[in-house]
Amino acid sequence: MRSQPLSKEPMHLGDLERLERSALSLVAQAMRDYWQQAETIFREESDQPQDIAEDITREAIASMGVSGTQDRLYGKVDVKKAIYVFLPDAVPVALMLDAKAEKQNGDTTATIQMSQTSMRVRLTRQGVDLDEPGKLEQTIERNNRRYIVATIIAKFVYDESPDSRALRKIIVCCIPNGMLQERYNPTAADTIWRVGRDAPSLGEDFRVRIKYANLKRKAAWRVQEIVGAEQ
């Protein structure tokens, strides 16, 4: 299969948006197709919800099957996969897919580490404007291929009682590649982020939360909710 040759030219931002949208659609469809199994696993398994979410995410992507390569990728996410997205030419994409699990009232944001984004995080914290660089590369080179990094978060939202657990929805969102910085987070005042749950006074690593509502205002397609037929 022919892919784009290794080039130093930056990708056109409109093509980059289409690429990320296609990658997100792939993940969202995998979750829809796997919903029934995911619902059963959440109800019947006794493992921690976070562990269950990670397993389901890997299984959903594996069950769908995608065009890709054998190039090995590295990163602090649950699924790292070298795939092709067609625009219509084959574009190498480094799919960085991470799973989260949180109870029902945690469905407005998703917490990420700075190693899971290639964007600079610009926001205001306690009256101070911050500008923290993401630690993920915008592109990754392997075997004469340049992979565009696409970062997607799959958040499993569930209810829990002493004797039961129920999956309510899966929220998938695509965090913009850092090349799209000026479109999505040009300043601390114009941001898609919220302060994370880290404690600077304790020396904890800086974390941040992607705020779904802010991201949807920029591009509604970047946040998709998957629910069962009866909900």
JSON list of N, CA and C in Angstrom, two decimals, residues 1 10 14 21 73-74 107-108 140 144 166 174 177-178 197 206 213 224 226:
[
{"chain": "A", "resi": 1, "resn": "MET", "atom": "N", "xyz": [0.84, -1.19, 0.00]},
{"chain": "A", "resi": 1, "resn": "MET", "atom": "CA", "xyz": [0.00, 0.00, 0.00]},
{"chain": "A", "resi": 1, "resn": "MET", "atom": "C", "xyz": [0.88, 1.24, 0.00]},
{"chain": "A", "resi": 10, "resn": "PRO", "atom": "N", "xyz": [4.51, 21.19, 5.89]},
{"chain": "A", "resi": 10, "resn": "PRO", "atom": "CA", "xyz": [3.44, 21.02, 6.89]},
{"chain": "A", "resi": 10, "resn": "PRO", "atom": "C", "xyz": [2.14, 20.61, 6.22]},
{"chain": "A", "resi": 14, "resn": "GLY", "atom": "N", "xyz": [-6.77, 22.29, 6.93]},
{"chain": "A", "resi": 14, "resn": "GLY", "atom": "CA", "xyz": [-8.08, 21.72, 6.59]},
{"chain": "A", "resi": 14, "resn": "GLY", "atom": "C", "xyz": [-8.00, 20.21, 6.43]},
{"chain": "A", "resi": 21, "resn": "ARG", "atom": "N", "xyz": [-11.00, 14.02, 12.07]},
{"chain": "A", "resi": 21, "resn": "ARG", "atom": "CA", "xyz": [-12.43, 13.67, 12.08]},
{"chain": "A", "resi": 21, "resn": "ARG", "atom": "C", "xyz": [-12.62, 12.22, 11.65]},
{"chain": "A", "resi": 73, "resn": "LEU", "atom": "N", "xyz": [4.87, 2.10, 17.90]},
{"chain": "A", "resi": 73, "resn": "LEU", "atom": "CA", "xyz": [4.73, 3.45, 18.45]},
{"chain": "A", "resi": 73, "resn": "LEU", "atom": "C", "xyz": [4.89, 3.39, 19.96]},
{"chain": "A", "resi": 74, "resn": "TYR", "atom": "N", "xyz": [5.25, 4.53, 20.54]},
{"chain": "A", "resi": 74, "resn": "TYR", "atom": "CA", "xyz": [5.43, 4.63, 21.98]},
{"chain": "A", "resi": 74, "resn": "TYR", "atom": "C", "xyz": [4.61, 5.80, 22.50]},
{"chain": "A", "resi": 107, "resn": "ASP", "atom": "N", "xyz": [-19.11, 13.63, 33.63]},
{"chain": "A", "resi": 107, "resn": "ASP", "atom": "CA", "xyz": [-19.21, 13.52, 32.17]},
{"chain": "A", "resi": 107, "resn": "ASP", "atom": "C", "xyz": [-19.08, 14.87, 31.45]},
{"chain": "A", "resi": 108, "resn": "THR", "atom": "N", "xyz": [-18.45, 15.85, 32.08]},
{"chain": "A", "resi": 108, "resn": "THR", "atom": "CA", "xyz": [-18.28, 17.15, 31.42]},
{"chain": "A", "resi": 108, "resn": "THR", "atom": "C", "xyz": [-16.83, 17.43, 31.03]},
{"chain": "A", "resi": 140, "resn": "ILE", "atom": "N", "xyz": [5.29, 11.73, 14.13]},
{"chain": "A", "resi": 140, "resn": "ILE", "atom": "CA", "xyz": [6.25, 10.70, 14.52]},
{"chain": "A", "resi": 140, "resn": "ILE", "atom": "C", "xyz": [6.81, 10.07, 13.25]},
{"chain": "A", "resi": 144, "resn": "ASN", "atom": "N", "xyz": [10.82, 5.77, 7.33]},
{"chain": "A", "resi": 144, "resn": "ASN", "atom": "CA", "xyz": [10.59, 6.67, 6.20]},
{"chain": "A", "resi": 144, "resn": "ASN", "atom": "C", "xyz": [9.11, 7.02, 6.01]},
{"chain": "A", "resi": 166, "resn": "ALA", "atom": "N", "xyz": [-23.45, -0.15, 36.10]},
{"chain": "A", "resi": 166, "resn": "ALA", "atom": "CA", "xyz": [-24.07, -0.04, 34.78]},
{"chain": "A", "resi": 166, "resn": "ALA", "atom": "C", "xyz": [-23.36, 1.02, 33.94]},
{"chain": "A", "resi": 174, "resn": "CYS", "atom": "N", "xyz": [-11.76, 14.02, 20.34]},
{"chain": "A", "resi": 174, "resn": "CYS", "atom": "CA", "xyz": [-10.48, 14.14, 19.65]},
{"chain": "A", "resi": 174, "resn": "CYS", "atom": "C", "xyz": [-9.83, 15.44, 20.07]},
{"chain": "A", "resi": 177, "resn": "ASN", "atom": "N", "xyz": [-4.55, 18.27, 17.30]},
{"chain": "A", "resi": 177, "resn": "ASN", "atom": "CA", "xyz": [-3.10, 18.23, 17.16]},
{"chain": "A", "resi": 177, "resn": "ASN", "atom": "C", "xyz": [-2.54, 19.63, 17.41]},
{"chain": "A", "resi": 178, "resn": "GLY", "atom": "N", "xyz": [-1.32, 19.69, 17.93]},
{"chain": "A", "resi": 178, "resn": "GLY", "atom": "CA", "xyz": [-0.71, 20.98, 18.25]},
{"chain": "A", "resi": 178, "resn": "GLY", "atom": "C", "xyz": [-0.58, 21.93, 17.07]},
{"chain": "A", "resi": 197, "resn": "ARG", "atom": "N", "xyz": [-6.63, 18.07, 38.25]},
{"chain": "A", "resi": 197, "resn": "ARG", "atom": "CA", "xyz": [-6.78, 17.72, 39.66]},
{"chain": "A", "resi": 197, "resn": "ARG", "atom": "C", "xyz": [-5.44, 17.51, 40.35]},
{"chain": "A", "resi": 206, "resn": "PHE", "atom": "N", "xyz": [1.88, 18.47, 36.50]},
{"chain": "A", "resi": 206, "resn": "PHE", "atom": "CA", "xyz": [0.79, 19.28, 35.95]},
{"chain": "A", "resi": 206, "resn": "PHE", "atom": "C", "xyz": [-0.13, 18.39, 35.11]},
{"chain": "A", "resi": 213, "resn": "ALA", "atom": "N", "xyz": [-17.66, 21.00, 26.60]},
{"chain": "A", "resi": 213, "resn": "ALA", "atom": "CA", "xyz": [-18.50, 22.09, 26.09]},
{"chain": "A", "resi": 213, "resn": "ALA", "atom": "C", "xyz": [-17.67, 23.10, 25.32]},
{"chain": "A", "resi": 224, "resn": "GLN", "atom": "N", "xyz": [-18.30, 13.12, 20.76]},
{"chain": "A", "resi": 224, "resn": "GLN", "atom": "CA", "xyz": [-19.44, 12.26, 20.40]},
{"chain": "A", "resi": 224, "resn": "GLN", "atom": "C", "xyz": [-19.80, 11.38, 21.58]},
{"chain": "A", "resi": 226, "resn": "ILE", "atom": "N", "xyz": [-21.86, 7.96, 22.87]},
{"chain": "A", "resi": 226, "resn": "ILE", "atom": "CA", "xyz": [-22.44, 6.68, 22.45]},
{"chain": "A", "resi": 226, "resn": "ILE", "atom": "C", "xyz": [-23.22, 6.13, 23.62]}
]
